[in-house]
């Protein structure tokens, strides 16, 4: 398959024929516009090679329609993800003939894919040392999400690392603010993680948030890696897919890229209009993110279990030209929710808890231990409540938050 197939759900305005509407999407995103053109004539008939085609159109019980549109690969500038999106997710969302339209999925041909992740699941597991156990990774988000100074941020990281987790990340809104300058924070946290390693023997990954303008992100990432960063986080929808791609393609940036999806709710939440997480996730894999937030099944965000699992399958399925990437389940998680996440999403995931670790009654280190104990119980198939009888940190977490 060399062309790009995009799947849309749409609802038409009263009286608008569905086939007409599907073609309106195709035309608007390829060679057409709202009227006939004098510039299209016998001499320029070659442009019709880029017309694309409506592959199929299915009416749904809810009165909406599904259509798959084939976009010729020539319409895309290889590697230019912003331009890809201008085609498959552009003006169509505003077409007056449509009451609503949602981009559900894309089949991205290999020749249009980027370099993909440098590390992927296997590479990150090798760094952490879980390539044999294949257990879920446990991560935390420094909380408060903003406000702590570098020294206090490092203290939170130190206490989390003592608990034995795999990954600590900046929150999506923490970058290089004056209250916590990035390089002061990075130095303090990496020193704290070194101290923790002296006690635990375990090197913890710290994803420093390099989200910034397109003209600065590569240089900032270079400086962060030179200053000792062992992982980066980028907010893909606010920084852009190209930011991920630029970092992933840069050989000097030899650390994994954790991809946050903040702002996705503006696109993914409405079941009838916008962009589903699936195409976003596939583009992140193509652009080169190593791990990506795809939603939790029991957390605070309104993700649907079936959709999250299906999206995770898509970004972890083997492709000869792109490594599988690590799905991140996060948002409102705590030790009492771990079993539900693992039973529905499996163990090839990263389970992340911010409040669910730092809100533990006995503090961050106990919260981290409680998360690890909850993972141990779930992997062993032991109910968390039973396992908590011999694991006090887990017992205290269940006493505070329950196990539902
Ligand atoms: C979680 C989090 C993450 C969400 C994002 C937050 O903190 O740091 O950004 O997980 O949602 O800021 O809410 P808590 P998603 O663990 O304290 O909820 O992963 O669905 O993109
Ligand atoms: Mg956050």
CSV table of C-alpha atoms and ligand atoms in Angstrom, one decimal:
chain,number,residue,atom,x,y,z
A,1,UNK,CA,0.0,0.0,0.0
A,2,UNK,CA,1.7,3.2,-1.0
A,3,UNK,CA,-1.2,5.7,-0.7
A,4,UNK,CA,-2.6,7.1,2.6
A,5,UNK,CA,-6.0,5.9,3.6
A,6,UNK,CA,-7.9,8.0,6.1
A,7,UNK,CA,-11.1,6.9,7.9
A,8,UNK,CA,-13.6,9.5,8.9
A,9,UNK,CA,-16.9,9.4,10.8
A,10,UNK,CA,-19.3,12.2,9.7
A,11,UNK,CA,-22.8,13.4,10.1
A,12,UNK,CA,-24.4,15.5,7.3
A,13,UNK,CA,-26.5,18.7,7.7
A,14,UNK,CA,-30.2,17.9,6.9
A,15,UNK,CA,-30.8,17.1,3.3
A,16,UNK,CA,-27.1,16.8,2.3
A,17,UNK,CA,-26.5,13.5,0.5
A,18,UNK,CA,-23.9,11.4,2.2
A,19,UNK,CA,-22.0,10.5,-0.9
A,20,UNK,CA,-21.9,14.1,-1.9
A,21,UNK,CA,-20.5,15.0,1.6
A,22,UNK,CA,-17.9,12.3,1.4
A,23,UNK,CA,-16.7,13.6,-1.9
A,24,UNK,CA,-16.8,17.1,-0.5
A,25,UNK,CA,-14.2,16.0,2.1
A,26,UNK,CA,-12.1,14.3,-0.6
A,27,UNK,CA,-12.2,17.3,-3.0
A,28,UNK,CA,-11.5,19.9,-0.3
A,29,UNK,CA,-8.4,18.0,0.9
A,30,UNK,CA,-7.1,17.2,-2.6
A,31,UNK,CA,-7.7,19.1,-5.8
A,32,UNK,CA,-11.1,20.6,-5.5
A,33,UNK,CA,-12.9,23.6,-4.1
A,34,UNK,CA,-16.5,24.8,-4.0
A,35,UNK,CA,-16.8,25.7,-7.7
A,36,UNK,CA,-15.6,24.7,-11.1
A,37,UNK,CA,-12.3,26.3,-12.1
A,38,UNK,CA,-11.0,27.8,-15.4
A,39,UNK,CA,-7.6,26.7,-14.4
A,40,UNK,CA,-8.6,23.0,-14.8
A,41,UNK,CA,-8.7,22.2,-18.5
A,42,UNK,CA,-7.3,19.8,-21.1
A,43,UNK,CA,-3.8,21.2,-20.7
A,44,UNK,CA,-3.9,20.8,-16.9
A,45,UNK,CA,-5.8,17.5,-16.8
A,46,UNK,CA,-2.8,15.8,-15.2
A,47,UNK,CA,-3.8,17.4,-11.9
A,48,UNK,CA,-6.5,14.8,-11.6
A,49,UNK,CA,-3.8,12.3,-10.6
A,50,UNK,CA,-4.1,13.9,-7.2
A,51,UNK,CA,-7.9,13.7,-6.9
A,52,UNK,CA,-7.9,10.8,-4.5
A,53,UNK,CA,-10.9,8.6,-4.2
A,54,UNK,CA,-13.7,7.7,-1.8
A,55,UNK,CA,-13.0,4.1,-1.2
A,56,UNK,CA,-16.2,3.2,0.7
A,57,UNK,CA,-19.2,4.8,2.5
A,58,UNK,CA,-21.2,3.0,5.2
A,59,UNK,CA,-24.3,4.3,7.0
A,60,UNK,CA,-24.3,3.7,10.7
A,61,UNK,CA,-27.2,3.0,13.0
A,62,UNK,CA,-26.7,6.4,14.8
A,63,UNK,CA,-27.4,8.2,11.5
A,64,UNK,CA,-23.7,9.0,10.9
A,65,UNK,CA,-21.5,7.6,8.2
A,66,UNK,CA,-18.1,6.0,7.9
A,67,UNK,CA,-15.9,6.7,4.9
A,68,UNK,CA,-12.4,5.8,3.9
A,69,UNK,CA,-10.7,8.2,1.6
A,70,UNK,CA,-7.5,7.3,-0.4
A,71,UNK,CA,-5.1,10.2,-0.7
A,72,UNK,CA,-2.4,9.6,-3.4
A,73,UNK,CA,1.0,9.5,-1.8
A,74,UNK,CA,2.2,12.1,-4.2
A,75,UNK,CA,0.0,14.7,-2.5
A,76,UNK,CA,2.3,14.5,0.6
A,77,UNK,CA,5.7,16.0,1.0
A,78,UNK,CA,7.7,13.1,2.5
A,79,UNK,CA,8.6,13.7,6.1
A,80,UNK,CA,6.5,16.9,6.4
A,81,UNK,CA,4.0,15.9,9.1
A,82,UNK,CA,2.5,19.4,9.4
A,83,UNK,CA,1.6,19.1,5.7
A,84,UNK,CA,0.3,15.6,6.1
A,85,UNK,CA,-2.1,17.0,8.8
A,86,UNK,CA,-3.1,19.9,6.5
A,87,UNK,CA,-4.3,17.3,4.1
A,88,UNK,CA,-6.0,14.7,6.3
A,89,UNK,CA,-7.1,17.0,9.1
A,90,UNK,CA,-7.4,20.3,7.5
A,91,UNK,CA,-10.3,22.5,6.2
A,92,UNK,CA,-12.7,19.5,6.2
A,93,UNK,CA,-13.5,20.1,9.8
A,94,UNK,CA,-15.2,23.3,8.9
A,95,UNK,CA,-17.2,22.2,5.8
A,96,UNK,CA,-20.7,23.6,6.1
A,97,UNK,CA,-22.3,20.5,4.5
A,98,UNK,CA,-21.1,18.5,7.5
A,99,UNK,CA,-22.7,18.7,10.9
A,100,UNK,CA,-19.7,16.9,12.4
A,101,UNK,CA,-16.7,15.0,11.2
A,102,UNK,CA,-14.0,13.0,13.1
A,103,UNK,CA,-10.7,11.6,11.8
A,104,UNK,CA,-10.8,8.0,13.2
A,105,UNK,CA,-7.7,6.4,11.8
A,106,UNK,CA,-5.0,6.6,9.2
A,107,UNK,CA,-3.1,3.9,7.3
A,108,UNK,CA,0.2,5.6,6.8
A,109,UNK,CA,2.3,3.9,4.1
A,110,UNK,CA,5.9,3.1,5.0
A,111,UNK,CA,7.3,5.5,2.4
A,112,UNK,CA,5.6,8.4,4.3
A,113,UNK,CA,6.8,7.4,7.7
A,114,UNK,CA,9.5,9.1,9.6
A,115,UNK,CA,12.5,7.4,11.2
A,116,UNK,CA,10.4,6.2,14.1
A,117,UNK,CA,11.7,5.8,17.7
A,118,UNK,CA,15.3,5.3,18.4
A,119,UNK,CA,14.6,3.1,21.4
A,120,UNK,CA,10.9,2.0,21.5
A,121,UNK,CA,9.7,-0.5,24.1
A,122,UNK,CA,12.7,-2.9,23.7
A,123,UNK,CA,15.2,-0.1,23.9
A,124,UNK,CA,13.7,1.5,27.0
A,125,UNK,CA,13.3,-1.9,28.7
A,126,UNK,CA,17.1,-2.6,28.0
A,127,UNK,CA,18.0,0.7,29.7
A,128,UNK,CA,15.8,-0.1,32.7
A,129,UNK,CA,16.6,-3.8,32.8
A,130,UNK,CA,13.2,-5.2,32.3
A,131,UNK,CA,13.7,-6.9,29.0
A,132,UNK,CA,13.4,-10.3,30.7
A,133,UNK,CA,10.7,-9.7,33.3
A,134,UNK,CA,8.7,-7.5,30.9
A,135,UNK,CA,6.8,-6.1,33.9
A,136,UNK,CA,5.0,-2.8,33.6
A,137,UNK,CA,7.3,0.2,34.2
A,138,UNK,CA,6.3,2.5,37.1
A,139,UNK,CA,6.6,6.2,36.7
A,140,UNK,CA,5.7,9.3,38.7
A,141,UNK,CA,5.2,12.9,37.8
A,142,UNK,CA,6.8,15.5,40.1
A,143,UNK,CA,4.0,17.0,42.1
A,144,UNK,CA,3.0,19.8,42.7
A,145,UNK,CA,2.9,20.1,38.9
A,146,UNK,CA,4.5,23.6,39.1
A,147,UNK,CA,5.8,25.7,41.9
A,148,UNK,CA,8.6,23.7,43.6
A,149,UNK,CA,12.1,25.2,43.3
A,150,UNK,CA,14.9,23.0,42.0
A,151,UNK,CA,16.1,21.8,45.4
A,152,UNK,CA,12.6,20.7,46.5
A,153,UNK,CA,11.9,19.2,43.1
A,154,UNK,CA,15.1,17.1,43.5
A,155,UNK,CA,14.0,16.1,47.0
A,156,UNK,CA,10.7,14.7,45.6
A,157,UNK,CA,12.7,12.9,42.9
A,158,UNK,CA,15.1,11.4,45.5
A,159,UNK,CA,12.3,10.1,47.7
A,160,UNK,CA,10.6,8.6,44.7
A,161,UNK,CA,13.8,7.0,43.5
A,162,UNK,CA,14.4,5.4,46.9
A,163,UNK,CA,11.1,3.6,46.5
A,164,UNK,CA,12.5,1.8,43.4
A,165,UNK,CA,10.4,3.2,40.5
A,166,UNK,CA,11.7,3.3,36.9
A,167,UNK,CA,10.9,6.8,35.7
A,168,UNK,CA,10.3,10.3,37.0
A,169,UNK,CA,9.0,13.0,34.7
A,170,UNK,CA,8.4,16.7,34.8
A,171,UNK,CA,4.7,17.6,34.5
A,172,UNK,CA,3.4,18.8,31.2
A,173,UNK,CA,3.3,22.4,32.3
A,174,UNK,CA,6.8,22.6,33.9
A,175,UNK,CA,9.5,23.8,31.4
A,176,UNK,CA,12.0,26.5,32.1
A,177,UNK,CA,10.1,29.0,34.3
A,178,UNK,CA,11.9,31.4,36.6
A,179,UNK,CA,10.7,29.6,39.7
A,180,UNK,CA,12.4,26.4,38.6
A,181,UNK,CA,15.0,27.0,35.9
A,182,UNK,CA,15.4,23.9,33.7
A,183,UNK,CA,19.2,23.4,34.0
A,184,UNK,CA,19.2,24.1,37.8
A,185,UNK,CA,16.4,21.5,38.1
A,186,UNK,CA,18.1,19.0,35.8
A,187,UNK,CA,21.4,19.2,37.8
A,188,UNK,CA,19.7,18.9,41.1
A,189,UNK,CA,17.5,16.0,40.1
A,190,UNK,CA,20.3,14.1,38.4
A,191,UNK,CA,22.5,14.5,41.6
A,192,UNK,CA,19.6,13.3,43.7
A,193,UNK,CA,19.1,10.3,41.4
A,194,UNK,CA,22.8,9.5,41.7
A,195,UNK,CA,22.5,9.6,45.5
A,196,UNK,CA,19.5,7.4,45.4
A,197,UNK,CA,21.4,5.0,43.1
A,198,UNK,CA,24.2,4.8,45.7
A,199,UNK,CA,21.6,3.4,48.1
A,200,UNK,CA,19.4,1.3,45.7
A,201,UNK,CA,21.8,0.4,42.9
A,202,UNK,CA,19.1,1.4,40.4
A,203,UNK,CA,19.5,4.2,37.9
A,204,UNK,CA,16.1,6.0,37.5
A,205,UNK,CA,15.2,7.8,34.3
A,206,UNK,CA,14.3,11.5,34.6
A,207,UNK,CA,12.3,13.0,31.7
A,208,UNK,CA,13.1,16.7,31.7
A,209,UNK,CA,10.5,18.8,29.8
A,210,UNK,CA,12.1,20.5,26.8
A,211,UNK,CA,8.8,21.6,25.3
A,212,UNK,CA,9.5,25.0,23.7
A,213,UNK,CA,9.3,26.8,20.3
A,214,UNK,CA,10.3,25.0,17.2
A,215,UNK,CA,13.3,27.3,16.7
A,216,UNK,CA,14.8,26.4,20.1
A,217,UNK,CA,13.8,22.9,21.0
A,218,UNK,CA,16.7,21.0,19.3
A,219,UNK,CA,19.3,23.3,20.8
A,220,UNK,CA,17.6,23.0,24.3
A,221,UNK,CA,17.5,19.2,24.0
A,222,UNK,CA,21.2,19.1,23.0
A,223,UNK,CA,22.1,21.2,26.0
A,224,UNK,CA,19.9,19.1,28.3
A,225,UNK,CA,21.5,15.8,27.1
A,226,UNK,CA,25.0,17.4,27.5
A,227,UNK,CA,24.0,18.4,31.0
A,228,UNK,CA,23.2,14.8,31.8
A,229,UNK,CA,19.6,14.3,30.9
A,230,UNK,CA,18.8,10.6,30.4
A,231,UNK,CA,15.3,11.2,29.0
A,232,UNK,CA,13.3,14.0,27.5
A,233,UNK,CA,9.6,14.8,27.6
A,234,UNK,CA,7.8,16.8,24.9
A,235,UNK,CA,4.2,17.9,24.7
A,236,UNK,CA,3.5,16.8,21.2
A,237,UNK,CA,0.3,18.7,20.5
A,238,UNK,CA,1.5,22.0,21.8
A,239,UNK,CA,5.1,21.7,20.5
A,240,UNK,CA,4.2,19.9,17.3
A,241,UNK,CA,4.9,16.5,15.7
A,242,UNK,CA,7.9,18.1,14.0
A,243,UNK,CA,9.5,18.7,17.3
A,244,UNK,CA,9.4,15.0,18.1
A,245,UNK,CA,10.7,14.2,14.7
A,246,UNK,CA,13.6,16.7,14.9
A,247,UNK,CA,14.7,15.2,18.2
A,248,UNK,CA,14.2,11.6,17.1
A,249,UNK,CA,16.2,12.1,13.9
A,250,UNK,CA,19.1,13.9,15.7
A,251,UNK,CA,21.8,11.3,16.4
A,252,UNK,CA,23.2,13.6,19.2
A,253,UNK,CA,20.0,13.1,21.1
A,254,UNK,CA,20.7,9.6,22.3
A,255,UNK,CA,18.0,9.4,25.1
A,256,UNK,CA,14.4,8.2,24.9
A,257,UNK,CA,11.6,10.7,24.2
A,258,UNK,CA,8.5,10.6,26.5
A,259,UNK,CA,5.6,12.1,24.7
A,260,UNK,CA,2.8,13.9,26.6
A,261,UNK,CA,-0.5,14.5,24.8
A,262,UNK,CA,-1.9,17.5,26.7
A,263,UNK,CA,-4.5,19.4,24.7
A,264,UNK,CA,-5.7,16.1,23.1
A,265,UNK,CA,-9.1,16.4,24.8
A,266,UNK,CA,-9.9,19.3,22.5
A,267,UNK,CA,-9.5,16.9,19.6
A,268,UNK,CA,-10.4,13.5,21.0
A,269,UNK,CA,-13.2,14.0,23.4
A,270,UNK,CA,-16.2,14.5,21.2
A,271,UNK,CA,-17.2,11.1,19.7
A,272,UNK,CA,-18.6,12.8,16.6
A,273,UNK,CA,-16.2,15.6,15.8
A,274,UNK,CA,-12.4,16.1,16.0
A,275,UNK,CA,-9.5,13.7,15.8
A,276,UNK,CA,-9.4,10.4,17.6
A,277,UNK,CA,-6.3,9.4,19.6
A,278,UNK,CA,-5.5,6.6,17.1
A,279,UNK,CA,-4.1,8.8,14.2
A,280,UNK,CA,-2.3,11.0,16.8
A,281,UNK,CA,-0.7,7.9,18.3
A,282,UNK,CA,0.3,6.5,14.9
A,283,UNK,CA,1.9,9.9,13.9
A,284,UNK,CA,3.8,10.0,17.2
A,285,UNK,CA,5.2,6.5,16.5
A,286,UNK,CA,6.2,7.6,13.0
A,287,UNK,CA,7.7,10.8,14.2
A,288,UNK,CA,9.8,8.9,16.7
A,289,UNK,CA,8.4,9.2,20.2
A,290,UNK,CA,9.6,6.3,22.4
A,291,UNK,CA,6.7,6.4,24.9
A,292,UNK,CA,3.3,8.0,24.6
A,293,UNK,CA,0.3,8.8,26.9
A,294,UNK,CA,-2.6,6.9,25.4
A,295,UNK,CA,-5.0,6.9,28.4
A,296,UNK,CA,-5.9,4.8,31.4
A,297,UNK,CA,-8.9,2.6,31.8
A,298,UNK,CA,-9.7,3.5,35.4
A,299,UNK,CA,-8.1,7.0,35.8
A,300,UNK,CA,-9.5,10.5,36.0
A,301,UNK,CA,-9.6,11.2,32.2
A,302,UNK,CA,-12.7,9.8,30.4
A,303,UNK,CA,-10.8,7.3,28.2
A,304,UNK,CA,-12.8,4.3,27.0
A,305,UNK,CA,-11.1,1.0,27.8
A,306,UNK,CA,-11.7,-0.5,24.4
A,307,UNK,CA,-10.4,2.5,22.5
A,308,UNK,CA,-7.2,2.7,24.7
A,309,UNK,CA,-6.5,-1.0,24.2
A,310,UNK,CA,-7.1,-0.8,20.5
A,311,UNK,CA,-4.8,2.3,20.2
A,312,UNK,CA,-2.1,0.5,22.3
A,313,UNK,CA,-2.3,-2.5,20.0
A,314,UNK,CA,-1.8,-0.2,17.0
A,315,UNK,CA,1.4,1.4,18.4
A,316,UNK,CA,2.9,-1.8,19.7
A,317,UNK,CA,2.2,-4.1,16.8
A,318,UNK,CA,5.3,-5.1,15.0
A,319,UNK,CA,6.2,-3.2,11.8
A,320,UNK,CA,9.4,-3.8,9.9
A,321,UNK,CA,10.1,-0.1,9.6
A,322,UNK,CA,9.0,1.3,13.0
A,323,UNK,CA,9.8,0.1,16.5
A,324,UNK,CA,6.8,-0.5,18.9
A,325,UNK,CA,6.4,2.3,21.4
A,326,UNK,CA,5.6,2.2,25.1
A,327,UNK,CA,1.9,3.2,25.9
A,328,UNK,CA,1.7,5.2,29.1
A,329,UNK,CA,-1.4,4.8,31.3
A,330,UNK,CA,-1.7,7.8,33.6
A,331,UNK,CA,-4.1,10.3,35.1
A,332,UNK,CA,-5.7,9.7,38.5
A,333,UNK,CA,-4.0,6.4,39.0
A,334,UNK,CA,-3.1,5.0,42.5
A,335,UNK,CA,-2.1,1.5,43.7
A,336,UNK,CA,-5.7,0.5,44.0
A,337,UNK,CA,-6.2,1.0,40.3
A,338,UNK,CA,-3.2,-0.9,39.1
A,339,UNK,CA,-4.9,-4.3,38.8
A,340,UNK,CA,-7.6,-2.9,36.6
A,341,UNK,CA,-5.1,-1.3,34.3
A,342,UNK,CA,-3.0,-4.4,33.9
A,343,UNK,CA,-6.0,-6.7,33.5
A,344,UNK,CA,-7.3,-4.5,30.6
A,345,UNK,CA,-4.1,-3.2,29.1
A,346,UNK,CA,-1.6,-6.0,29.8
A,347,UNK,CA,1.9,-5.6,31.1
A,348,UNK,CA,3.7,-3.9,28.2
A,349,UNK,CA,2.8,-0.5,29.6
A,350,UNK,CA,4.1,2.3,31.8
A,351,UNK,CA,1.9,3.0,34.8
A,352,UNK,CA,2.3,6.5,36.0
A,353,UNK,CA,1.0,8.1,39.2
A,354,UNK,CA,1.5,11.6,40.5
A,355,UNK,CA,-1.1,12.2,43.2
A,356,UNK,CA,-1.3,8.4,43.6
A,357,UNK,CA,2.3,8.3,44.8
A,358,UNK,CA,2.9,11.8,46.4
A,359,UNK,CA,-0.5,11.6,48.1
A,360,UNK,CA,0.3,8.4,50.0
A,361,UNK,CA,-0.3,8.8,53.7
A,362,UNK,CA,3.3,7.9,54.5
A,363,UNK,CA,4.9,10.0,51.8
A,364,UNK,CA,6.5,9.7,48.3
A,365,UNK,CA,8.8,6.7,49.0
A,366,UNK,CA,6.0,4.7,50.6
A,367,UNK,CA,3.7,5.7,47.7
A,368,UNK,CA,6.3,4.4,45.2
A,369,UNK,CA,6.6,1.2,47.1
A,370,UNK,CA,2.8,0.8,47.2
A,371,UNK,CA,2.7,1.2,43.4
A,372,UNK,CA,5.4,-1.5,42.9
A,373,UNK,CA,3.6,-3.8,45.4
A,374,UNK,CA,0.4,-3.4,43.5
A,375,UNK,CA,2.1,-4.3,40.2
A,376,UNK,CA,3.7,-7.3,41.9
A,377,UNK,CA,0.3,-8.5,43.1
A,378,UNK,CA,-1.4,-8.0,39.8
A,379,UNK,CA,1.4,-9.8,37.9
A,380,UNK,CA,1.2,-12.7,40.4
A,381,UNK,CA,-2.6,-12.7,40.1
A,382,UNK,CA,-3.1,-12.0,43.8
A,383,UNK,CA,-5.8,-9.5,44.8
A,384,UNK,CA,-4.3,-6.3,46.1
A,385,UNK,CA,-6.2,-6.4,49.4
A,386,UNK,CA,-4.7,-9.9,50.0
A,387,UNK,CA,-1.2,-8.8,49.0
A,388,UNK,CA,-1.5,-5.7,51.2
A,389,UNK,CA,-1.8,-8.0,54.3
A,390,UNK,CA,2.0,-8.5,54.0
A,391,UNK,CA,2.8,-5.1,52.4
A,392,UNK,CA,2.0,-2.2,54.6
A,393,UNK,CA,2.7,0.6,52.1
A,394,UNK,CA,0.0,-1.0,49.8
A,395,UNK,CA,-2.3,-1.4,52.7
A,396,UNK,CA,-2.0,2.3,53.6
A,397,UNK,CA,-2.7,3.3,50.0
A,398,UNK,CA,-5.8,1.0,49.8
A,399,UNK,CA,-7.0,2.4,53.1
A,400,UNK,CA,-6.9,6.0,51.6
A,401,UNK,CA,-8.1,5.4,48.1
A,402,UNK,CA,-9.7,1.9,48.0
A,403,UNK,CA,-9.1,-0.6,45.3
A,404,UNK,CA,-11.7,0.3,42.7
B,1,LIG,C1,-1.3,12.9,35.9
B,1,LIG,C2,-0.8,14.0,35.0
B,1,LIG,C3,-0.8,13.6,33.6
B,1,LIG,C4,-2.1,13.0,33.1
B,1,LIG,C5,-2.3,13.3,31.6
B,1,LIG,C6,-1.7,15.2,35.2
B,1,LIG,O1,-1.2,13.3,37.2
B,1,LIG,O2,0.5,14.4,35.3
B,1,LIG,O3,-0.6,14.9,32.9
B,1,LIG,O4,-1.9,11.7,33.2
B,1,LIG,O5,-3.4,12.5,31.2
B,1,LIG,O6,-1.2,16.3,35.2
B,1,LIG,O7,-2.9,15.0,35.3
B,1,LIG,P1,-2.0,12.5,38.3
B,1,LIG,P2,-3.2,11.4,30.0
B,1,LIG,O8,-1.4,11.1,38.4
B,1,LIG,O9,-1.8,13.2,39.6
B,1,LIG,O10,-3.4,12.4,37.9
B,1,LIG,O11,-2.2,10.5,30.5
B,1,LIG,O12,-4.6,10.8,29.9
B,1,LIG,O13,-2.8,12.2,28.8
B,2,LIG,MG1,0.5,16.1,34.1
